[in-house]
Each structure stands twice: as C-alpha cells, then as structure tokens.
Amino acid sequence: MEETPTATNYNINDLNENSKNVNATIKVIEIGETKDIPSRFGDKRVCEVKVADASGSILLSLWDDQIGKIAVGDTLSIQNGYISIVRNSMRLNIGKYGKMLLSEEVLSEVNTENNVSEKHVDQPERPRREFGGRGGSGGSSGGYGSMYGGGGDRNFSFRRSGYGGGGSGGGGGGRRDSRGGDKRGGRGRR
C-alpha cells in the first residue's frame, strides 16, 4: 500500500519554487480581478489573491470554482498546496488534491512587506516541441516524411497519398489539409 506524502506546515517566508505538500494558515489581504485564460482544454478563470502570515505574503492562485468563496480578512487553512512559477514569480496553488478551508484561527499580525512573489525565480528552459518534419537532406527519390514535412531517406520510397517527398531540399508534406504540400506530397530537388 502506497503512503501519501505528509504535508508540512510552512511559513510563507520558507516557501521556495520546489515546495509541495504545503499546509499553511494564511490571511486574505487583497483579492485581484478574475481573468479568463485560454487553454487547449477550454477557457479557465483565474484570480490572484494576496495572502499573508507573520513571516510574509504571497499570491495565491484560485481557479474556476475556487473563485468567490473567500473575502478580505478571512483566515484560510491551506492543505496539501504547492508552489508553481508564473513569469518567474512564485504562486501558491491548491490543486485538485489540496483543500482550502476557512480557519477558526485568527491571524492578527501579518507581514505584507516581505512579498515572496516579488522575488525573481529562474525557471529551467522547457524543451521546445518540434512540429513537422525535418526537410530531407539526402535521397534523390522521395522519402517517408513526417505527416507535416518532407522526409529524405532514400531507403524508404513511398509515393502514396499522405507521405511526403524527400530530395536534397526536402519535399512537401503530403498532409490532406495541405499543411506541408498537396495530397501527393511534394518533390525535392535532385
């Protein structure tokens, strides 16, 4: 049986870009504007909320159905939260495995001067996704290309619809929607 990692009680000042399984008691200082964020899975709504404890403040990202459930002055208990990086800045998130509850504990002293979201955090560069094929650099006859670009390996000489031609300059793609050529695929230079 797999054990769930135990969450740690954090002060805001102790959070860093790798913090996860975060439990924290925080006070709502300011509620930002709700924004629509386009996504490939449909539009989402996000609202950034400034929260604080005695050690510092941070922006808390609320998403979709989490929005509108809190008010300025509320004390919240965050359970199993995590830190994400947005434009080189830390955000506290609840996520689908976390919880945000109104706390009976009252935080009277908060530190809004030490805003950890204002600290610059370097992000590792994401690997670039390659869409489309690499134009062929070999093969004088056509090649088995990617669905989006020409091929160029003389060992594969397919000329069926849907496969591109190769050649020294790389041929067209042969995708039915004409992204890289016509239905027959293009021809490379010899």
JSON list of N, CA, C and O in Angstrom, two decimals, residues 4-6 18 20 46 48 51 79 82 84 86-89 93 96 116-117 125 156 163 165 176 179:
[
{"chain": "A", "resi": 4, "resn": "THR", "atom": "N", "xyz": [0.71, 8.23, 1.32]},
{"chain": "A", "resi": 4, "resn": "THR", "atom": "CA", "xyz": [0.61, 9.60, 0.83]},
{"chain": "A", "resi": 4, "resn": "THR", "atom": "C", "xyz": [1.67, 10.43, 1.54]},
{"chain": "A", "resi": 4, "resn": "THR", "atom": "O", "xyz": [1.83, 10.32, 2.75]},
{"chain": "A", "resi": 5, "resn": "PRO", "atom": "N", "xyz": [2.43, 11.25, 0.80]},
{"chain": "A", "resi": 5, "resn": "PRO", "atom": "CA", "xyz": [3.44, 12.07, 1.47]},
{"chain": "A", "resi": 5, "resn": "PRO", "atom": "C", "xyz": [2.77, 13.01, 2.46]},
{"chain": "A", "resi": 5, "resn": "PRO", "atom": "O", "xyz": [1.71, 13.56, 2.19]},
{"chain": "A", "resi": 6, "resn": "THR", "atom": "N", "xyz": [3.38, 13.17, 3.61]},
{"chain": "A", "resi": 6, "resn": "THR", "atom": "CA", "xyz": [2.80, 14.03, 4.62]},
{"chain": "A", "resi": 6, "resn": "THR", "atom": "C", "xyz": [3.07, 15.49, 4.26]},
{"chain": "A", "resi": 6, "resn": "THR", "atom": "O", "xyz": [4.15, 15.83, 3.79]},
{"chain": "A", "resi": 18, "resn": "ASN", "atom": "N", "xyz": [10.33, 24.78, -5.13]},
{"chain": "A", "resi": 18, "resn": "ASN", "atom": "CA", "xyz": [10.16, 23.33, -5.08]},
{"chain": "A", "resi": 18, "resn": "ASN", "atom": "C", "xyz": [9.19, 22.87, -4.00]},
{"chain": "A", "resi": 18, "resn": "ASN", "atom": "O", "xyz": [9.02, 21.68, -3.79]},
{"chain": "A", "resi": 20, "resn": "LYS", "atom": "N", "xyz": [6.13, 21.61, -2.05]},
{"chain": "A", "resi": 20, "resn": "LYS", "atom": "CA", "xyz": [4.88, 20.90, -2.32]},
{"chain": "A", "resi": 20, "resn": "LYS", "atom": "C", "xyz": [4.40, 20.27, -1.03]},
{"chain": "A", "resi": 20, "resn": "LYS", "atom": "O", "xyz": [5.11, 20.28, -0.03]},
{"chain": "A", "resi": 46, "resn": "VAL", "atom": "N", "xyz": [-9.03, 32.52, -13.62]},
{"chain": "A", "resi": 46, "resn": "VAL", "atom": "CA", "xyz": [-8.07, 32.57, -12.52]},
{"chain": "A", "resi": 46, "resn": "VAL", "atom": "C", "xyz": [-8.20, 33.90, -11.80]},
{"chain": "A", "resi": 46, "resn": "VAL", "atom": "O", "xyz": [-8.50, 34.93, -12.41]},
{"chain": "A", "resi": 48, "resn": "GLU", "atom": "N", "xyz": [-5.98, 36.00, -8.70]},
{"chain": "A", "resi": 48, "resn": "GLU", "atom": "CA", "xyz": [-4.83, 36.00, -7.81]},
{"chain": "A", "resi": 48, "resn": "GLU", "atom": "C", "xyz": [-5.19, 36.77, -6.54]},
{"chain": "A", "resi": 48, "resn": "GLU", "atom": "O", "xyz": [-5.71, 37.88, -6.60]},
{"chain": "A", "resi": 51, "resn": "VAL", "atom": "N", "xyz": [-2.16, 36.84, -0.01]},
{"chain": "A", "resi": 51, "resn": "VAL", "atom": "CA", "xyz": [-2.37, 36.28, 1.33]},
{"chain": "A", "resi": 51, "resn": "VAL", "atom": "C", "xyz": [-1.08, 36.47, 2.13]},
{"chain": "A", "resi": 51, "resn": "VAL", "atom": "O", "xyz": [-0.01, 36.61, 1.56]},
{"chain": "A", "resi": 79, "resn": "GLN", "atom": "N", "xyz": [-4.37, 23.16, 2.74]},
{"chain": "A", "resi": 79, "resn": "GLN", "atom": "CA", "xyz": [-3.86, 21.81, 2.98]},
{"chain": "A", "resi": 79, "resn": "GLN", "atom": "C", "xyz": [-3.40, 21.20, 1.67]},
{"chain": "A", "resi": 79, "resn": "GLN", "atom": "O", "xyz": [-4.12, 21.23, 0.67]},
{"chain": "A", "resi": 82, "resn": "TYR", "atom": "N", "xyz": [0.83, 23.62, -3.22]},
{"chain": "A", "resi": 82, "resn": "TYR", "atom": "CA", "xyz": [2.15, 23.52, -3.88]},
{"chain": "A", "resi": 82, "resn": "TYR", "atom": "C", "xyz": [2.48, 24.88, -4.50]},
{"chain": "A", "resi": 82, "resn": "TYR", "atom": "O", "xyz": [1.61, 25.72, -4.68]},
{"chain": "A", "resi": 84, "resn": "SER", "atom": "N", "xyz": [3.87, 26.98, -7.75]},
{"chain": "A", "resi": 84, "resn": "SER", "atom": "CA", "xyz": [4.14, 26.98, -9.19]},
{"chain": "A", "resi": 84, "resn": "SER", "atom": "C", "xyz": [4.86, 28.29, -9.51]},
{"chain": "A", "resi": 84, "resn": "SER", "atom": "O", "xyz": [4.84, 29.23, -8.72]},
{"chain": "A", "resi": 86, "resn": "VAL", "atom": "N", "xyz": [5.05, 31.39, -12.20]},
{"chain": "A", "resi": 86, "resn": "VAL", "atom": "CA", "xyz": [4.36, 32.10, -13.27]},
{"chain": "A", "resi": 86, "resn": "VAL", "atom": "C", "xyz": [5.17, 33.35, -13.57]},
{"chain": "A", "resi": 86, "resn": "VAL", "atom": "O", "xyz": [5.36, 34.19, -12.70]},
{"chain": "A", "resi": 87, "resn": "ARG", "atom": "N", "xyz": [5.68, 33.45, -14.80]},
{"chain": "A", "resi": 87, "resn": "ARG", "atom": "CA", "xyz": [6.51, 34.59, -15.21]},
{"chain": "A", "resi": 87, "resn": "ARG", "atom": "C", "xyz": [7.60, 34.87, -14.17]},
{"chain": "A", "resi": 87, "resn": "ARG", "atom": "O", "xyz": [7.75, 35.98, -13.69]},
{"chain": "A", "resi": 88, "resn": "ASN", "atom": "N", "xyz": [8.33, 33.84, -13.81]},
{"chain": "A", "resi": 88, "resn": "ASN", "atom": "CA", "xyz": [9.47, 33.92, -12.87]},
{"chain": "A", "resi": 88, "resn": "ASN", "atom": "C", "xyz": [9.07, 34.39, -11.47]},
{"chain": "A", "resi": 88, "resn": "ASN", "atom": "O", "xyz": [9.86, 34.98, -10.76]},
{"chain": "A", "resi": 89, "resn": "SER", "atom": "N", "xyz": [7.84, 34.11, -11.08]},
{"chain": "A", "resi": 89, "resn": "SER", "atom": "CA", "xyz": [7.34, 34.53, -9.78]},
{"chain": "A", "resi": 89, "resn": "SER", "atom": "C", "xyz": [6.57, 33.38, -9.13]},
{"chain": "A", "resi": 89, "resn": "SER", "atom": "O", "xyz": [5.80, 32.68, -9.81]},
{"chain": "A", "resi": 93, "resn": "ASN", "atom": "N", "xyz": [-0.64, 27.41, -4.88]},
{"chain": "A", "resi": 93, "resn": "ASN", "atom": "CA", "xyz": [-1.78, 26.79, -5.54]},
{"chain": "A", "resi": 93, "resn": "ASN", "atom": "C", "xyz": [-2.37, 25.71, -4.64]},
{"chain": "A", "resi": 93, "resn": "ASN", "atom": "O", "xyz": [-1.66, 25.11, -3.84]},
{"chain": "A", "resi": 96, "resn": "LYS", "atom": "N", "xyz": [-5.95, 19.98, -7.41]},
{"chain": "A", "resi": 96, "resn": "LYS", "atom": "CA", "xyz": [-7.10, 19.09, -7.21]},
{"chain": "A", "resi": 96, "resn": "LYS", "atom": "C", "xyz": [-6.95, 18.17, -6.00]},
{"chain": "A", "resi": 96, "resn": "LYS", "atom": "O", "xyz": [-7.91, 17.59, -5.54]},
{"chain": "A", "resi": 116, "resn": "VAL", "atom": "N", "xyz": [7.02, 37.31, -1.10]},
{"chain": "A", "resi": 116, "resn": "VAL", "atom": "CA", "xyz": [7.89, 36.33, -1.76]},
{"chain": "A", "resi": 116, "resn": "VAL", "atom": "C", "xyz": [7.54, 36.16, -3.24]},
{"chain": "A", "resi": 116, "resn": "VAL", "atom": "O", "xyz": [8.36, 35.67, -4.01]},
{"chain": "A", "resi": 117, "resn": "SER", "atom": "N", "xyz": [6.36, 36.60, -3.65]},
{"chain": "A", "resi": 117, "resn": "SER", "atom": "CA", "xyz": [6.01, 36.55, -5.08]},
{"chain": "A", "resi": 117, "resn": "SER", "atom": "C", "xyz": [6.77, 37.60, -5.89]},
{"chain": "A", "resi": 117, "resn": "SER", "atom": "O", "xyz": [6.83, 37.51, -7.11]},
{"chain": "A", "resi": 125, "resn": "GLU", "atom": "N", "xyz": [14.69, 26.11, -18.73]},
{"chain": "A", "resi": 125, "resn": "GLU", "atom": "CA", "xyz": [14.10, 26.25, -20.05]},
{"chain": "A", "resi": 125, "resn": "GLU", "atom": "C", "xyz": [13.37, 24.98, -20.43]},
{"chain": "A", "resi": 125, "resn": "GLU", "atom": "O", "xyz": [13.87, 23.88, -20.26]},
{"chain": "A", "resi": 156, "resn": "PHE", "atom": "N", "xyz": [13.51, 4.56, -48.02]},
{"chain": "A", "resi": 156, "resn": "PHE", "atom": "CA", "xyz": [12.06, 4.44, -47.97]},
{"chain": "A", "resi": 156, "resn": "PHE", "atom": "C", "xyz": [11.49, 5.25, -49.11]},
{"chain": "A", "resi": 156, "resn": "PHE", "atom": "O", "xyz": [11.49, 6.46, -49.07]},
{"chain": "A", "resi": 163, "resn": "TYR", "atom": "N", "xyz": [2.16, 10.82, -47.74]},
{"chain": "A", "resi": 163, "resn": "TYR", "atom": "CA", "xyz": [3.58, 10.78, -47.41]},
{"chain": "A", "resi": 163, "resn": "TYR", "atom": "C", "xyz": [4.32, 11.74, -48.30]},
{"chain": "A", "resi": 163, "resn": "TYR", "atom": "O", "xyz": [4.04, 11.86, -49.47]},
{"chain": "A", "resi": 165, "resn": "GLY", "atom": "N", "xyz": [7.57, 13.83, -50.17]},
{"chain": "A", "resi": 165, "resn": "GLY", "atom": "CA", "xyz": [8.75, 13.51, -50.95]},
{"chain": "A", "resi": 165, "resn": "GLY", "atom": "C", "xyz": [9.98, 14.01, -50.24]},
{"chain": "A", "resi": 165, "resn": "GLY", "atom": "O", "xyz": [9.92, 14.83, -49.35]},
{"chain": "A", "resi": 176, "resn": "ARG", "atom": "N", "xyz": [-3.28, 15.77, -45.85]},
{"chain": "A", "resi": 176, "resn": "ARG", "atom": "CA", "xyz": [-4.53, 16.05, -46.55]},
{"chain": "A", "resi": 176, "resn": "ARG", "atom": "C", "xyz": [-5.01, 17.49, -46.37]},
{"chain": "A", "resi": 176, "resn": "ARG", "atom": "O", "xyz": [-5.74, 18.00, -47.18]},
{"chain": "A", "resi": 179, "resn": "ARG", "atom": "N", "xyz": [-1.01, 21.21, -45.13]},
{"chain": "A", "resi": 179, "resn": "ARG", "atom": "CA", "xyz": [-0.08, 21.95, -44.28]},
{"chain": "A", "resi": 179, "resn": "ARG", "atom": "C", "xyz": [1.32, 21.95, -44.87]},
{"chain": "A", "resi": 179, "resn": "ARG", "atom": "O", "xyz": [2.05, 22.89, -44.71]}
]
